CSV table of C-alpha atoms in Angstrom, one decimal:
chain,number,residue,atom,x,y,z
A,1,UNK,CA,-2.6,-9.8,12.4
A,2,UNK,CA,-4.4,-11.3,9.4
A,3,UNK,CA,-4.3,-10.9,5.7
A,4,UNK,CA,-6.4,-12.2,2.8
A,5,UNK,CA,-5.4,-12.8,-0.8
A,6,UNK,CA,-7.9,-13.3,-3.5
A,7,UNK,CA,-5.9,-14.6,-6.4
A,8,UNK,CA,-8.2,-13.5,-9.2
A,9,UNK,CA,-9.3,-9.9,-9.7
A,10,UNK,CA,-11.7,-10.9,-12.4
A,11,UNK,CA,-13.4,-14.2,-13.4
A,12,UNK,CA,-15.5,-14.4,-16.6
A,13,UNK,CA,-17.6,-17.5,-17.0
A,14,UNK,CA,-20.4,-18.6,-19.2
A,15,UNK,CA,-23.9,-19.1,-17.8
A,16,UNK,CA,-24.5,-22.5,-16.3
A,17,UNK,CA,-20.8,-23.2,-16.1
A,18,UNK,CA,-19.1,-24.0,-12.7
A,19,UNK,CA,-17.0,-21.4,-11.0
A,20,UNK,CA,-14.4,-21.3,-8.2
A,21,UNK,CA,-13.3,-18.0,-6.6
A,22,UNK,CA,-10.1,-18.5,-4.7
A,23,UNK,CA,-9.3,-17.1,-1.2
A,24,UNK,CA,-6.2,-17.7,0.9
A,25,UNK,CA,-5.5,-16.2,4.3
A,26,UNK,CA,-2.7,-15.7,6.7
A,27,UNK,CA,-3.2,-15.4,10.5
A,28,UNK,CA,-1.2,-16.1,13.7
A,29,UNK,CA,-4.5,-17.0,15.5
A,30,UNK,CA,-7.6,-19.0,14.7
A,31,UNK,CA,-10.0,-17.2,12.5
A,32,UNK,CA,-13.6,-17.1,11.4
A,33,UNK,CA,-14.1,-16.8,7.6
A,34,UNK,CA,-16.7,-15.0,5.5
A,35,UNK,CA,-17.7,-14.4,1.9
A,36,UNK,CA,-19.5,-11.2,1.2
A,37,UNK,CA,-21.1,-10.3,-2.1
A,38,UNK,CA,-21.7,-6.8,-3.6
A,39,UNK,CA,-24.2,-6.7,-6.4
A,40,UNK,CA,-24.1,-3.7,-8.8
A,41,UNK,CA,-25.2,-0.5,-7.0
A,42,UNK,CA,-25.9,-2.3,-3.8
A,43,UNK,CA,-24.1,-2.7,-0.4
A,44,UNK,CA,-22.2,-5.6,0.9
A,45,UNK,CA,-24.2,-8.7,1.9
A,46,UNK,CA,-23.1,-11.7,3.8
A,47,UNK,CA,-23.1,-14.8,1.5
A,48,UNK,CA,-21.8,-17.4,3.9
A,49,UNK,CA,-19.6,-17.9,6.9
A,50,UNK,CA,-17.5,-20.5,8.7
A,51,UNK,CA,-17.4,-20.2,12.5
A,52,UNK,CA,-16.9,-23.8,13.6
A,53,UNK,CA,-18.1,-27.4,12.9
A,54,UNK,CA,-18.4,-28.7,9.4
A,55,UNK,CA,-15.8,-27.3,7.2
A,56,UNK,CA,-18.2,-27.1,4.2
A,57,UNK,CA,-20.7,-24.3,4.4
A,58,UNK,CA,-23.5,-23.4,2.0
A,59,UNK,CA,-25.5,-20.4,1.0
A,60,UNK,CA,-29.2,-20.3,0.1
A,61,UNK,CA,-28.5,-19.5,-3.5
A,62,UNK,CA,-26.3,-22.5,-4.3
A,63,UNK,CA,-22.8,-21.3,-3.4
A,64,UNK,CA,-20.6,-23.3,-1.1
A,65,UNK,CA,-17.2,-22.8,0.5
A,66,UNK,CA,-14.8,-25.2,2.2
A,67,UNK,CA,-12.5,-24.2,5.0
A,68,UNK,CA,-9.1,-25.9,4.6
A,69,UNK,CA,-6.9,-25.2,7.6
A,70,UNK,CA,-3.8,-26.9,6.3
A,71,UNK,CA,-3.9,-24.9,3.1
A,72,UNK,CA,-5.3,-21.8,4.8
A,73,UNK,CA,-7.9,-21.5,2.1
A,74,UNK,CA,-11.6,-20.8,1.9
A,75,UNK,CA,-12.5,-21.1,-1.8
A,76,UNK,CA,-16.0,-20.3,-3.0
A,77,UNK,CA,-17.7,-22.6,-5.6
A,78,UNK,CA,-20.9,-22.9,-7.5
A,79,UNK,CA,-21.6,-25.8,-9.8
A,80,UNK,CA,-23.8,-23.8,-12.2
A,81,UNK,CA,-23.9,-19.9,-12.3
A,82,UNK,CA,-26.7,-17.6,-13.4
A,83,UNK,CA,-26.6,-14.1,-14.9
A,84,UNK,CA,-27.9,-12.9,-11.5
A,85,UNK,CA,-24.7,-14.0,-9.9
A,86,UNK,CA,-22.8,-11.2,-11.6
A,87,UNK,CA,-21.3,-9.3,-8.7
A,88,UNK,CA,-18.1,-8.6,-6.8
A,89,UNK,CA,-17.2,-11.2,-4.1
A,90,UNK,CA,-15.1,-10.4,-1.1
A,91,UNK,CA,-13.4,-12.9,1.2
A,92,UNK,CA,-12.8,-11.8,4.8
A,93,UNK,CA,-11.4,-13.1,8.1
A,94,UNK,CA,-11.8,-12.1,11.7
A,95,UNK,CA,-9.8,-13.4,14.6
A,96,UNK,CA,-11.7,-15.8,17.0
A,97,UNK,CA,-10.3,-13.8,19.9
A,98,UNK,CA,-9.0,-10.3,20.1
A,99,UNK,CA,-9.8,-7.7,17.4
A,100,UNK,CA,-13.4,-7.7,16.0
A,101,UNK,CA,-12.5,-6.1,12.7
A,102,UNK,CA,-13.0,-7.9,9.4
A,103,UNK,CA,-9.9,-8.1,7.2
A,104,UNK,CA,-11.0,-8.2,3.5
A,105,UNK,CA,-9.3,-9.4,0.3
A,106,UNK,CA,-9.2,-7.1,-2.7
A,107,UNK,CA,-12.3,-8.7,-4.3
A,108,UNK,CA,-13.1,-10.8,-7.3
A,109,UNK,CA,-15.4,-9.5,-10.0
A,110,UNK,CA,-17.5,-12.4,-11.4
A,111,UNK,CA,-18.9,-11.7,-14.8
A,112,UNK,CA,-21.4,-14.1,-16.3
A,113,UNK,CA,-21.7,-14.2,-20.1
A,114,UNK,CA,-24.8,-15.7,-21.7
B,1,UNK,CA,-36.8,-4.5,9.3
B,2,UNK,CA,-34.7,-1.5,8.5
B,3,UNK,CA,-31.1,-2.1,7.7
B,4,UNK,CA,-28.1,0.1,8.3
B,5,UNK,CA,-28.6,3.5,6.7
B,6,UNK,CA,-25.9,6.0,5.8
B,7,UNK,CA,-26.2,9.7,4.9
B,8,UNK,CA,-25.4,11.3,2.6
B,9,UNK,CA,-25.2,8.7,-0.1
B,10,UNK,CA,-22.8,11.0,-2.0
B,11,UNK,CA,-20.6,13.9,-0.9
B,12,UNK,CA,-18.5,16.2,-3.0
B,13,UNK,CA,-16.2,18.6,-1.2
B,14,UNK,CA,-13.1,20.6,-1.8
B,15,UNK,CA,-9.7,19.9,-0.5
B,16,UNK,CA,-9.2,21.3,2.9
B,17,UNK,CA,-12.9,21.3,3.9
B,18,UNK,CA,-14.5,19.4,6.9
B,19,UNK,CA,-17.0,16.6,6.3
B,20,UNK,CA,-19.3,14.6,8.5
B,21,UNK,CA,-20.7,11.2,7.5
B,22,UNK,CA,-23.6,9.7,9.4
B,23,UNK,CA,-24.4,6.0,10.2
B,24,UNK,CA,-27.7,4.7,11.6
B,25,UNK,CA,-27.2,1.1,12.7
B,26,UNK,CA,-29.8,-1.5,13.0
B,27,UNK,CA,-31.9,-0.9,16.1
B,28,UNK,CA,-30.6,-2.7,19.1
B,29,UNK,CA,-27.1,-3.4,17.6
B,30,UNK,CA,-24.5,-2.6,20.2
B,31,UNK,CA,-21.4,-2.9,17.9
B,32,UNK,CA,-20.7,-0.4,15.1
B,33,UNK,CA,-17.9,-0.4,12.6
B,34,UNK,CA,-16.5,2.0,10.0
B,35,UNK,CA,-14.6,0.8,7.0
B,36,UNK,CA,-13.2,2.6,3.9
B,37,UNK,CA,-13.2,1.1,0.4
B,38,UNK,CA,-11.0,2.7,-2.2
B,39,UNK,CA,-11.6,2.0,-5.9
B,40,UNK,CA,-10.7,-1.6,-6.8
B,41,UNK,CA,-9.9,-2.6,-3.3
B,42,UNK,CA,-11.6,-4.4,-0.5
B,43,UNK,CA,-12.9,-2.5,2.6
B,44,UNK,CA,-10.4,-1.5,5.2
B,45,UNK,CA,-11.2,-1.2,8.8
B,46,UNK,CA,-11.2,2.2,10.4
B,47,UNK,CA,-12.8,2.1,13.9
B,48,UNK,CA,-15.1,-0.1,16.0
B,49,UNK,CA,-17.5,1.0,18.7
B,50,UNK,CA,-19.0,-1.2,21.4
B,51,UNK,CA,-21.7,0.9,22.9
B,52,UNK,CA,-20.6,4.5,23.2
B,53,UNK,CA,-16.9,3.8,23.4
B,54,UNK,CA,-14.3,3.3,20.7
B,55,UNK,CA,-13.0,-0.2,21.4
B,56,UNK,CA,-10.5,-0.2,18.5
B,57,UNK,CA,-9.5,2.8,16.5
B,58,UNK,CA,-6.3,1.3,15.1
B,59,UNK,CA,-7.5,1.7,11.5
B,60,UNK,CA,-7.9,5.5,11.6
B,61,UNK,CA,-5.2,6.7,9.2
B,62,UNK,CA,-4.2,9.9,11.0
B,63,UNK,CA,-5.5,12.5,13.4
B,64,UNK,CA,-7.7,14.2,10.8
B,65,UNK,CA,-10.1,11.3,11.2
B,66,UNK,CA,-12.4,11.1,14.2
B,67,UNK,CA,-15.6,9.2,15.0
B,68,UNK,CA,-18.2,9.5,17.8
B,69,UNK,CA,-21.2,7.5,19.0
B,70,UNK,CA,-22.4,9.6,21.9
B,71,UNK,CA,-25.6,7.7,22.7
B,72,UNK,CA,-24.6,4.2,21.6
B,73,UNK,CA,-26.7,4.3,18.4
B,74,UNK,CA,-26.0,6.8,15.6
B,75,UNK,CA,-22.4,7.4,14.8
B,76,UNK,CA,-20.7,10.2,12.9
B,77,UNK,CA,-17.3,9.9,11.1
B,78,UNK,CA,-15.6,13.3,10.9
B,79,UNK,CA,-12.8,14.2,8.5
B,80,UNK,CA,-10.9,17.4,8.9
B,81,UNK,CA,-8.8,19.2,6.3
B,82,UNK,CA,-9.9,16.7,3.6
B,83,UNK,CA,-7.3,15.6,1.0
B,84,UNK,CA,-7.8,14.1,-2.4
B,85,UNK,CA,-6.6,10.8,-1.1
B,86,UNK,CA,-9.6,10.6,1.3
B,87,UNK,CA,-11.8,10.0,-1.7
B,88,UNK,CA,-13.4,6.6,-1.2
B,89,UNK,CA,-16.6,4.9,-0.2
B,90,UNK,CA,-17.1,4.9,3.5
B,91,UNK,CA,-19.0,1.9,4.8
B,92,UNK,CA,-20.7,1.5,8.2
B,93,UNK,CA,-21.7,-1.9,9.6
B,94,UNK,CA,-23.4,-3.0,12.8
B,95,UNK,CA,-23.8,-6.2,14.7
B,96,UNK,CA,-25.9,-7.4,17.6
B,97,UNK,CA,-22.8,-8.1,19.7
B,98,UNK,CA,-19.1,-8.1,19.4
B,99,UNK,CA,-18.9,-11.7,17.9
B,100,UNK,CA,-21.9,-11.5,15.7
B,101,UNK,CA,-22.3,-11.1,11.9
B,102,UNK,CA,-21.7,-7.6,10.6
B,103,UNK,CA,-24.4,-6.0,8.5
B,104,UNK,CA,-23.3,-3.3,6.1
B,105,UNK,CA,-25.0,-0.1,5.0
B,106,UNK,CA,-24.9,1.1,1.4
B,107,UNK,CA,-22.0,3.5,2.0
B,108,UNK,CA,-21.2,7.2,1.5
B,109,UNK,CA,-19.2,7.9,-1.6
B,110,UNK,CA,-16.9,10.8,-0.8
B,111,UNK,CA,-15.2,12.8,-3.5
B,112,UNK,CA,-12.6,15.4,-2.6
B,113,UNK,CA,-11.8,17.8,-5.4
């Protein structure tokens, strides 16, 4: 079984400031890791994922996340945020073998202030 | 191309009533998932179909919940004798195969009065 903890329910930052959204997971098996984003009044969209290979993965809009196996973390970072990044961000894991379901954290609401 | 669609977008019902929620996956996607998202929480897994069969229904909370996918495409989530605690956003996702990325629909917001 897996579980995901997102340590911050809300993160307010100023525009153009850096941000880190924290995600830790627990699993007895190897996992794939995902970040999904939910913009206001929209559905969940995949932001980035780690399946294998390089532990640093990037999205097309400037976010990156690093898989740290020893710390069981997959924190999401962006060096400079924009108003348009205002959304709820969900970290999720899925076992490499076995169950195909995604296990989500409770979400982090990122609010960008001008 | 068209994404995952869900109908209705909103459903208001009374306690004790029966409801059906529909999901149209992306064309050609063999895997289909249902999740439930309560206010302030992340989505929670309900059931997973591979083709027509339910490969994993371990997330269904009780026997009032049932889902079908008779032709391996459209799926219907059925809730009998609805309770106020069933109020949530019900999300559907599909993927090309069992190990592929899941693509989510906009959800059905269910309110049980």
